[in-house]
Structure formats: C-alpha cells, structure tokens
Amino acid sequence: MADPEKAVATSATEEEMSEEEMEEEEGGERKELVDKLMKDPQVLAALQTKLRRFLGTHSGYISSLPVVVKKRIKALKKLQLQYTDLEADFYKEVHALEVKYDKLHQALYEKRKLVVNAEYEPNEEECDFPSDDEEDEKDLCKDMEDKAKIDGKGNADEKDDTKLHDFDENTKGIPEFWLTIFKNVDLLSEMVQDYDEPILKHLNDIQLKFHDQPMGFTLEFYFSENEFFTNKVLTKYYEMKCAPDKEDPFSFEGPEIFKCKGCTIDWKKGKNVTVKTIKKKQKHKSRGAVRTITKTVQNDSFFNFFNPPPVPEDTDEEMDEDTQALLTADFEIGHYIRERIVPRAVLFFTGEALDDEDFEEEEGEEGEEGEEDEEEDDPDYDPSKDKAAKDQQAECKQQ
C-alpha cells in the first residue's frame, strides 16, 4: 500500500519544482523583453529623459542634513543659476561671432560653387596644394606599369572593366560633387533612395545662412533646371533657443534646435518621388462584391526632408513618440549639414573627413576591447615554433 504522506511530499516537491521552472521561464521572457526594449533608440531616449530627473539624488542623505546646511546648499544653487544665465549669454555671443564670420565665409563658399559648377577655372597657383594621394598614385602607376610589362599586358588599347566614372580631361567642373558627399556620409546616404540620385545630380550648391533674431539658420539647396520640379532653390529653416528652461534650468547645455520648417516642392506631373500609388481590394460586407481602389501614400525619399512634421506652437503640448523621433532625427541632420558638411564639403567629397571620424570611433572601440581579458584560440598556432613560449617553459623547469 502506498504511503499517503510520501505521496503528498512528492506532489509538493513536484509543485515546487514546477513553480521554480515557471519563475525561471518568466524571468527569461522578462530578460528577453528588456533586452529588446533596450535596443530601441526611442525607448532609450525616453528612459534617459526620465532618469535625468534622478541624477544626483542620494537616498535620504540631503534630506537628513541640518537646516542650516540645507540653506547653504540653496545659496550654492542660486549661484549655479547665475552661472547658467552667464553661460547662456556666452553662447549668444558665440552665435553672434558665427554670424560675423559667416559673412567672411560666404566669399569662399561662392568661389567653391563657381569651381564645382565650371563657372571658374582655378589657375596653377590656386591649384598648388600638397597631396599625399598624388605620391601614392605615382607609386601605384609605376607598380602597375611594371606588372603589365611582366605579365605582357602592356597593351594601351586594352580597356579597363572596372571603370568608376565617365569623366576625362575634358570634363568641366566637379560633376556630382554634392551627390558624392551625400553617398559618402552614412547619415545622409540612409535617406537617399536610388530614384533620388538622378535629381541630386542637379544639386549645384548648399548654402548656409545664419539668423540673429530669432536665433537660427537656413539651409538653401540650389538646383539646376531639371525634369523633376520647377524650384530653383529648396529651403529648410531651423529655429534655436538659447535660454535655460524655467522648470529645469540646470539641464541647459547650450543652444538647441526646437523648431524647423521646410518648403513646398513644385513637382512636375508624374515626377513626385515622395509619394507612391498603391492599389487595394475592398470587399463589400453584405453583398460580397470586390472593388479595387487606388490610394496615394508617402514614399521613402531624401526630399521628405523638406516636409518635416509640424511642431506645436504651445511648448507644453506633448508630441507623440513617432513625431518626436522624426523631429529629433531631422534636427540632428540639419545640425550636421550646418556644422560639418557645408564648411568642409571638399573633405567629405574626398573622404578625408570620413577617415577622421572613423579613426575616432575605432580609438574608442580599441579602448573597450583592451579592457577585456578574453583569450582566443588560434587554430594555426604552433607552440614548437614560438620562441617566447619555449623560453617561458625553460624558465618554469629551472624553477
């Protein structure tokens, strides 16, 4: 006869194990969900905003201090607020300085535009600039010539299948200058679709104009006559604020973009790449009849950049997460074009500016890797050929 107490104990153990397994399973699912959420940039941005409120908060320490000490802390905060106000004034003066020097920059930008668009041919003195690439090209050409002689392939009539472009010594200006920059820069190339490229080949210049009151800037995109739209210039206006937030003054870190405005593109018939037409079938609920309807929806394109989502006039009005994410990305792109692309265009065209940025990123990655002590097995490693390993073994034997 079975022991009832033993049966109850076994059943209880099984229930406990089942509960433990369920807890482990739930814990795994929670961890997986948290991992997914932490990879979402929108969730991270919202989390950082929430956490910022708790920065510097100590568990009960400040509240436990004597009243007289708390009063002194308040006095320090008042001084800090005065410092923040002075910092805002400093950034306003920096912007005024930018406006002043921008007028000097315009002459250089204008000459750049003339050279790029074959309206001015620089003389020998203006072209006299040292270039490491030229030395590398000379060495490469010599190596190629030597190789051709060895291989018996020095035929001048032979065509190269890996041709990168159709330009030659008769080419005027610098073709596809701005399109090349857009394709070189990841932030911009992600926006450019294949059907945008024929339009961007007509982009002649990007100009930057600063504004004093209100603080901000305008990006002007100049296009040659084309089959896509009638506009000669497309504009994007950005407005900035440079004042501490009354509710959270200590979060002030300098001027920030808070509003932008695009422009209307006058597309020629059938050439609007920012929209596409889709067909959908609809079935009648009662009669069962099916009909096909045509619907116009937004299409991915760089030119959506000129149609940003509207920013509410009331600063207290909350925006939905999708709109906030779109505007955040838009502000980042506008700032990058203003701060980096326009002033250093030729270096983004050649890729030199990209090399500098990649080098900075690689430095950070190497630093992080250096902190790890993991060892990897090399399948081709032969200890018998490793002199250092032999010496180390010899030392160990002597000891």
Short mmCIF file of C-alpha atoms in Angstrom, two decimals:
data_model
loop_
_atom_site.label_atom_id
_atom_site.label_comp_id
_atom_site.label_asym_id
_atom_site.label_seq_id
_atom_site.Cartn_x
_atom_site.Cartn_y
_atom_site.Cartn_z
CA MET A 1 0.00 0.00 0.00
CA ALA A 2 1.31 3.41 -0.96
CA ASP A 3 2.36 5.78 1.79
CA PRO A 4 -0.03 8.79 1.60
CA GLU A 5 2.42 11.11 3.39
CA LYS A 6 5.18 10.21 0.92
CA ALA A 7 2.79 10.77 -1.99
CA VAL A 8 1.84 14.21 -0.63
CA ALA A 9 5.53 15.12 -0.14
CA THR A 10 6.36 14.01 -3.71
CA SER A 11 3.42 16.01 -5.06
CA ALA A 12 4.51 19.09 -3.11
CA THR A 13 8.07 18.73 -4.43
CA GLU A 14 6.75 18.49 -7.98
CA GLU A 15 4.65 21.63 -7.43
CA GLU A 16 7.67 23.49 -6.03
CA MET A 17 9.80 22.40 -8.98
CA SER A 18 7.03 23.39 -11.35
CA GLU A 19 6.77 26.82 -9.72
CA GLU A 20 10.56 27.27 -9.88
CA GLU A 21 10.59 26.30 -13.55
CA MET A 22 7.76 28.73 -14.24
CA GLU A 23 9.60 31.52 -12.42
CA GLU A 24 12.77 30.78 -14.41
CA GLU A 25 10.79 30.78 -17.67
CA GLU A 26 9.05 34.05 -16.78
CA GLY A 27 12.39 35.54 -15.77
CA GLY A 28 13.88 34.53 -19.14
CA GLU A 29 10.97 36.08 -21.01
CA ARG A 30 11.29 39.30 -18.97
CA LYS A 31 15.02 39.45 -19.70
CA GLU A 32 14.41 38.91 -23.41
CA LEU A 33 11.78 41.67 -23.42
CA VAL A 34 14.09 44.08 -21.55
CA ASP A 35 16.93 43.30 -24.00
CA LYS A 36 14.68 44.13 -26.95
CA LEU A 37 13.46 47.35 -25.35
CA MET A 38 16.99 48.49 -24.50
CA LYS A 39 17.93 48.17 -28.18
CA ASP A 40 15.09 50.50 -29.21
CA PRO A 41 16.54 54.07 -29.58
CA GLN A 42 13.15 55.67 -28.83
CA VAL A 43 12.81 53.73 -25.56
CA LEU A 44 16.38 54.62 -24.59
CA ALA A 45 15.78 58.32 -25.29
CA ALA A 46 12.61 58.32 -23.16
CA LEU A 47 14.40 56.43 -20.38
CA GLN A 48 17.31 58.89 -20.38
CA THR A 49 14.85 61.79 -20.08
CA LYS A 50 13.16 60.14 -17.11
CA LEU A 51 16.46 59.21 -15.41
CA ARG A 52 17.84 62.74 -15.79
CA ARG A 53 15.41 63.87 -13.09
CA PHE A 54 17.02 61.50 -10.61
CA LEU A 55 20.65 62.34 -11.34
CA GLY A 56 22.44 63.46 -8.22
CA THR A 57 19.70 62.19 -5.93
CA HIS A 58 21.05 60.48 -2.83
CA SER A 59 18.94 58.13 -0.76
CA GLY A 60 17.88 60.37 2.12
CA TYR A 61 21.30 61.97 2.60
CA ILE A 62 20.39 65.54 1.58
CA SER A 63 17.06 65.46 3.42
CA SER A 64 18.85 64.28 6.60
CA LEU A 65 21.22 67.28 6.69
CA PRO A 66 20.69 70.07 9.26
CA VAL A 67 18.53 73.02 8.20
CA VAL A 68 21.49 75.42 8.32
CA VAL A 69 23.43 73.22 5.82
CA LYS A 70 20.40 72.96 3.54
CA LYS A 71 20.20 76.76 3.44
CA ARG A 72 23.83 76.93 2.31
CA ILE A 73 23.09 74.38 -0.44
CA LYS A 74 20.24 76.60 -1.62
CA ALA A 75 22.65 79.54 -1.73
CA LEU A 76 25.01 77.47 -3.90
CA LYS A 77 22.15 76.55 -6.22
CA LYS A 78 21.32 80.22 -6.59
CA LEU A 79 24.94 80.85 -7.60
CA GLN A 80 24.72 77.93 -10.01
CA LEU A 81 21.65 79.50 -11.61
CA GLN A 82 23.57 82.76 -12.10
CA TYR A 83 26.36 80.75 -13.75
CA THR A 84 23.80 79.10 -16.08
CA ASP A 85 22.45 82.52 -17.10
CA LEU A 86 26.01 83.70 -17.84
CA GLU A 87 26.59 80.51 -19.86
CA ALA A 88 23.50 81.31 -21.97
CA ASP A 89 24.90 84.82 -22.62
CA PHE A 90 28.22 83.26 -23.61
CA TYR A 91 26.54 81.03 -26.23
CA LYS A 92 24.61 84.03 -27.58
CA GLU A 93 27.90 85.87 -28.11
CA VAL A 94 29.37 82.78 -29.78
CA HIS A 95 26.42 82.76 -32.19
CA ALA A 96 26.95 86.47 -32.90
CA LEU A 97 30.58 85.65 -33.69
CA GLU A 98 29.42 82.86 -36.04
CA VAL A 99 27.17 85.35 -37.83
CA LYS A 100 30.09 87.78 -38.18
CA TYR A 101 32.49 85.19 -39.61
CA ASP A 102 29.79 83.66 -41.79
CA LYS A 103 29.88 86.85 -43.86
CA LEU A 104 33.60 86.23 -44.44
CA HIS A 105 32.96 82.56 -45.26
CA GLN A 106 30.41 83.45 -47.96
CA ALA A 107 33.11 84.67 -50.35
CA LEU A 108 34.90 81.29 -50.03
CA TYR A 109 31.66 79.34 -50.47
CA GLU A 110 30.85 81.40 -53.58
CA LYS A 111 34.23 80.60 -55.15
CA ARG A 112 33.77 76.90 -54.29
CA LYS A 113 30.41 76.96 -56.09
CA LEU A 114 31.98 78.55 -59.18
CA VAL A 115 34.73 75.91 -59.36
CA VAL A 116 32.36 72.98 -58.80
CA ASN A 117 29.94 74.21 -61.49
CA ALA A 118 32.62 75.02 -64.09
CA GLU A 119 31.99 78.77 -63.88
CA TYR A 120 35.59 79.43 -62.86
CA GLU A 121 38.80 77.58 -63.67
CA PRO A 122 41.44 77.89 -60.91
CA ASN A 123 44.92 78.86 -62.09
CA GLU A 124 48.14 76.92 -61.39
CA GLU A 125 48.92 78.92 -58.25
CA GLU A 126 45.44 78.24 -56.82
CA CYS A 127 45.85 74.52 -57.58
CA ASP A 128 49.26 74.32 -55.89
CA PHE A 129 48.37 72.24 -52.84
CA PRO A 130 50.40 69.34 -51.42
CA SER A 131 48.68 65.98 -51.71
CA ASP A 132 49.78 62.62 -50.32
CA ASP A 133 47.41 60.93 -52.75
CA GLU A 134 49.39 62.15 -55.76
CA GLU A 135 52.57 60.48 -54.49
CA ASP A 136 50.61 57.29 -53.81
CA GLU A 137 49.11 57.45 -57.30
CA LYS A 138 52.57 57.85 -58.89
CA ASP A 139 53.87 54.82 -56.99
CA LEU A 140 50.76 52.84 -57.89
CA CYS A 141 51.05 53.75 -61.58
CA LYS A 142 54.70 52.67 -61.62
CA ASP A 143 53.82 49.36 -59.94
CA MET A 144 51.03 48.79 -62.45
CA GLU A 145 53.35 49.53 -65.38
CA ASP A 146 55.97 47.10 -64.06
CA LYS A 147 53.33 44.43 -63.54
CA ALA A 148 51.96 44.99 -67.04
CA LYS A 149 55.43 44.50 -68.53
CA ILE A 150 55.98 41.28 -66.56
CA ASP A 151 52.59 39.86 -67.48
CA GLY A 152 52.91 41.01 -71.08
CA LYS A 153 49.73 43.03 -70.79
CA GLY A 154 51.07 46.46 -71.62
CA ASN A 155 48.63 46.98 -74.46
CA ALA A 156 47.46 50.63 -74.42
CA ASP A 157 44.30 49.73 -76.34
CA GLU A 158 43.12 47.33 -73.66
CA LYS A 159 40.03 48.58 -71.80
CA ASP A 160 39.63 48.51 -68.03
CA ASP A 161 36.39 46.80 -66.97
CA THR A 162 36.48 48.39 -63.50
CA LYS A 163 35.78 51.93 -64.72
CA LEU A 164 34.49 54.12 -61.88
CA HIS A 165 33.15 57.03 -63.97
CA ASP A 166 32.93 58.53 -67.45
CA PHE A 167 34.96 61.66 -66.71
CA ASP A 168 38.09 62.60 -68.66
CA GLU A 169 40.41 65.58 -69.17
CA ASN A 170 37.62 67.43 -70.99
CA THR A 171 35.24 67.17 -68.02
CA LYS A 172 34.07 70.54 -66.73
CA GLY A 173 33.93 71.45 -63.03
CA ILE A 174 33.49 68.65 -60.49
CA PRO A 175 30.48 66.54 -61.57
CA GLU A 176 28.14 65.07 -58.95
CA PHE A 177 30.02 66.88 -56.18
CA TRP A 178 27.16 67.08 -53.68
CA LEU A 179 25.63 63.72 -54.63
CA THR A 180 29.00 62.08 -53.92
CA ILE A 181 29.09 63.75 -50.50
CA PHE A 182 25.57 62.53 -49.72
CA LYS A 183 26.54 58.98 -50.69
CA ASN A 184 29.75 59.14 -48.63
CA VAL A 185 28.09 60.26 -45.38
CA ASP A 186 26.11 57.49 -43.65
CA LEU A 187 23.68 59.90 -42.01
CA LEU A 188 22.65 61.23 -45.44
CA SER A 189 23.08 58.11 -47.58
CA GLU A 190 20.43 56.34 -45.47
CA MET A 191 17.93 58.95 -46.69
CA VAL A 192 18.91 58.85 -50.37
CA GLN A 193 16.99 56.32 -52.49
CA ASP A 194 18.04 55.15 -55.97
CA TYR A 195 15.32 57.28 -57.57
CA ASP A 196 16.60 60.36 -55.66
CA GLU A 197 20.04 60.20 -57.28
CA PRO A 198 19.08 61.49 -60.76
CA ILE A 199 17.54 64.54 -59.02
CA LEU A 200 20.50 65.13 -56.72
CA LYS A 201 22.82 65.17 -59.74
CA HIS A 202 21.25 68.58 -60.40
CA LEU A 203 22.20 69.88 -56.91
CA ASN A 204 24.66 72.70 -57.60
CA ASP A 205 25.24 74.13 -54.15
CA ILE A 206 24.21 74.14 -50.48
CA GLN A 207 24.39 77.49 -48.74
CA LEU A 208 24.14 78.28 -45.04
CA LYS A 209 22.58 81.50 -43.74
CA PHE A 210 22.62 82.42 -40.03
CA HIS A 211 19.87 84.43 -38.30
CA ASP A 212 20.09 86.63 -35.21
CA GLN A 213 16.50 87.20 -34.09
CA PRO A 214 15.27 84.62 -33.51
CA MET A 215 18.46 82.59 -33.30
CA GLY A 216 18.65 80.03 -36.08
CA PHE A 217 19.85 79.20 -39.58
CA THR A 218 18.58 78.33 -43.06
CA LEU A 219 19.96 75.69 -45.42
CA GLU A 220 19.49 76.57 -49.09
CA PHE A 221 19.74 73.81 -51.72
CA TYR A 222 20.32 75.19 -55.24
CA PHE A 223 19.31 73.06 -58.26
CA SER A 224 19.90 73.44 -61.98
CA GLU A 225 16.95 73.14 -64.35
CA ASN A 226 15.63 69.59 -64.31
CA GLU A 227 12.73 67.38 -65.33
CA PHE A 228 11.51 66.78 -61.77
CA PHE A 229 10.47 70.13 -60.24
CA THR A 230 10.43 73.81 -61.14
CA ASN A 231 12.04 75.16 -57.92
CA LYS A 232 15.49 76.67 -58.29
CA VAL A 233 16.03 76.66 -54.51
CA LEU A 234 14.70 74.38 -51.76
CA THR A 235 14.99 75.74 -48.20
CA LYS A 236 15.00 74.33 -44.69
CA TYR A 237 14.72 76.74 -41.76
CA TYR A 238 15.79 75.87 -38.21
CA GLU A 239 14.97 77.92 -35.13
CA MET A 240 17.05 77.61 -31.96
CA LYS A 241 16.58 78.56 -28.33
CA CYS A 242 19.38 79.62 -26.03
CA ALA A 243 17.79 80.06 -22.60
CA PRO A 244 17.62 77.77 -19.57
CA ASP A 245 14.28 76.02 -19.05
CA LYS A 246 12.44 77.68 -16.16
CA GLU A 247 11.31 74.31 -14.81
CA ASP A 248 14.69 72.61 -15.21
CA PRO A 249 17.36 75.32 -15.62
CA PHE A 250 20.31 73.09 -14.70
CA SER A 251 19.72 70.85 -17.75
CA PHE A 252 20.87 73.70 -20.02
CA GLU A 253 23.80 72.65 -22.23
CA GLY A 254 23.78 75.39 -24.85
CA PRO A 255 21.66 76.33 -27.87
CA GLU A 256 19.32 73.65 -29.19
CA ILE A 257 17.10 73.35 -32.23
CA PHE A 258 13.44 73.18 -31.28
CA LYS A 259 11.60 74.05 -34.48
CA CYS A 260 12.04 73.62 -38.23
CA LYS A 261 10.15 74.47 -41.40
CA GLY A 262 10.53 73.12 -44.92
CA CYS A 263 9.20 74.38 -48.23
CA THR A 264 6.76 73.35 -50.94
CA ILE A 265 8.31 71.44 -53.83
CA ASP A 266 6.59 72.20 -57.14
CA TRP A 267 6.81 68.74 -58.68
CA LYS A 268 6.24 68.29 -62.39
CA LYS A 269 3.46 65.93 -63.37
CA GLY A 270 4.25 62.30 -62.53
CA LYS A 271 7.71 63.16 -61.09
CA ASN A 272 6.95 63.37 -57.35
CA VAL A 273 9.22 60.76 -55.73
CA THR A 274 7.89 61.44 -52.21
CA VAL A 275 4.59 59.67 -52.90
CA LYS A 276 3.59 56.38 -54.49
CA THR A 277 0.30 54.94 -55.69
CA ILE A 278 -0.91 51.59 -54.35
CA LYS A 279 -3.96 49.53 -55.25
CA LYS A 280 -6.10 47.87 -52.59
CA LYS A 281 -9.02 45.48 -52.92
CA GLN A 282 -12.12 46.11 -50.79
CA LYS A 283 -14.90 43.60 -50.24
CA HIS A 284 -18.49 44.71 -49.54
CA LYS A 285 -19.66 43.30 -46.18
CA SER A 286 -23.16 42.23 -47.22
CA ARG A 287 -23.08 41.79 -50.99
CA GLY A 288 -19.59 40.30 -51.20
CA ALA A 289 -18.70 42.45 -54.21
CA VAL A 290 -14.98 43.30 -54.59
CA ARG A 291 -13.69 46.63 -55.85
CA THR A 292 -10.19 47.97 -56.39
CA ILE A 293 -9.31 51.40 -55.03
CA THR A 294 -6.21 53.49 -55.72
CA LYS A 295 -4.54 55.20 -52.80
CA THR A 296 -1.59 57.63 -52.61
CA VAL A 297 0.81 57.10 -49.69
CA GLN A 298 4.12 58.59 -48.62
CA ASN A 299 7.23 57.12 -50.23
CA ASP A 300 10.74 56.99 -48.72
CA SER A 301 12.84 59.78 -50.21
CA PHE A 302 15.51 62.31 -49.31
CA PHE A 303 13.07 65.02 -50.38
CA ASN A 304 10.81 64.27 -47.39
CA PHE A 305 13.47 66.31 -45.58
CA PHE A 306 11.66 69.42 -46.88
CA ASN A 307 8.35 68.34 -45.37
CA PRO A 308 9.01 67.81 -41.63
CA PRO A 309 6.19 67.18 -39.14
CA PRO A 310 4.79 70.43 -37.67
CA VAL A 311 5.91 71.48 -34.19
CA PRO A 312 3.07 72.55 -31.84
CA GLU A 313 3.07 76.29 -31.08
CA ASP A 314 2.28 75.51 -27.44
CA THR A 315 5.57 74.31 -25.92
CA ASP A 316 3.67 72.50 -23.14
CA GLU A 317 1.76 70.37 -25.64
CA GLU A 318 3.14 66.83 -25.77
CA MET A 319 4.01 65.21 -29.11
CA ASP A 320 3.53 61.54 -29.88
CA GLU A 321 6.65 59.36 -29.86
CA ASP A 322 6.83 58.90 -33.65
CA THR A 323 6.69 62.66 -34.31
CA GLN A 324 9.29 63.30 -31.61
CA ALA A 325 11.61 60.65 -33.10
CA LEU A 326 11.24 62.14 -36.61
CA LEU A 327 11.99 65.66 -35.38
CA THR A 328 14.97 64.50 -33.31
CA ALA A 329 16.47 62.83 -36.40
CA ASP A 330 15.66 65.89 -38.53
CA PHE A 331 17.36 68.26 -36.07
CA GLU A 332 20.43 66.03 -35.99
CA ILE A 333 20.69 66.03 -39.81
CA GLY A 334 20.16 69.79 -40.05
CA HIS A 335 22.82 70.44 -37.41
CA TYR A 336 25.27 68.05 -39.12
CA ILE A 337 24.86 69.73 -42.52
CA ARG A 338 25.34 73.15 -40.91
CA GLU A 339 28.25 72.21 -38.64
CA ARG A 340 30.16 69.75 -40.83
CA ILE A 341 29.02 69.32 -44.43
CA VAL A 342 28.82 72.93 -45.63
CA PRO A 343 32.08 74.18 -44.05
CA ARG A 344 34.13 71.05 -45.01
CA ALA A 345 32.42 69.88 -48.19
CA VAL A 346 35.56 69.04 -50.19
CA LEU A 347 36.88 66.82 -47.37
CA PHE A 348 33.63 64.84 -47.33
CA PHE A 349 33.85 64.57 -51.13
CA THR A 350 37.37 63.07 -50.95
CA GLY A 351 36.54 61.02 -47.84
CA GLU A 352 39.24 62.63 -45.67
CA ALA A 353 36.68 63.97 -43.18
CA LEU A 354 35.15 60.48 -43.00
CA ASP A 355 38.55 58.95 -42.22
CA ASP A 356 38.94 61.33 -39.27
CA GLU A 357 35.53 60.35 -37.88
CA ASP A 358 36.15 56.60 -38.38
CA PHE A 359 39.52 56.91 -36.63
CA GLU A 360 37.89 58.49 -33.58
CA GLU A 361 35.32 55.68 -33.42
CA GLU A 362 37.98 52.97 -33.81
CA GLU A 363 40.01 54.51 -30.98
CA GLY A 364 37.04 54.16 -28.65
CA GLU A 365 36.43 50.57 -29.73
CA GLU A 366 40.07 49.63 -29.16
CA GLY A 367 39.92 51.11 -25.68
CA GLU A 368 36.90 48.98 -24.85
CA GLU A 369 38.47 45.84 -26.26
CA GLY A 370 41.60 46.47 -24.24
CA GLU A 371 39.61 46.14 -21.02
CA GLU A 372 38.60 42.57 -21.85
CA ASP A 373 40.90 39.74 -20.82
CA GLU A 374 39.40 37.05 -23.04
CA GLU A 375 41.83 34.81 -24.90
CA GLU A 376 41.04 33.36 -28.30
CA ASP A 377 42.47 30.07 -29.60
CA ASP A 378 44.40 30.37 -32.85
CA PRO A 379 43.90 27.21 -34.95
CA ASP A 380 47.15 27.90 -36.87
CA TYR A 381 49.27 28.40 -33.75
CA ASP A 382 52.27 26.06 -33.46
CA PRO A 383 53.90 26.19 -29.99
CA SER A 384 57.04 24.43 -31.29
CA LYS A 385 57.78 27.49 -33.45
CA ASP A 386 57.09 30.02 -30.71
CA LYS A 387 60.49 31.07 -29.28
CA ALA A 388 58.88 33.10 -26.47
CA ALA A 389 56.82 30.11 -25.35
CA LYS A 390 59.92 27.86 -25.33
CA ASP A 391 61.87 30.36 -23.20
CA GLN A 392 58.95 30.57 -20.78
CA GLN A 393 58.82 26.76 -20.48
CA ALA A 394 62.58 26.65 -19.84
CA GLU A 395 62.25 29.18 -17.02
CA CYS A 396 59.47 27.15 -15.46
CA LYS A 397 61.65 23.98 -15.49
CA GLN A 398 64.56 25.79 -13.83
CA GLN A 399 62.28 26.95 -11.03
#
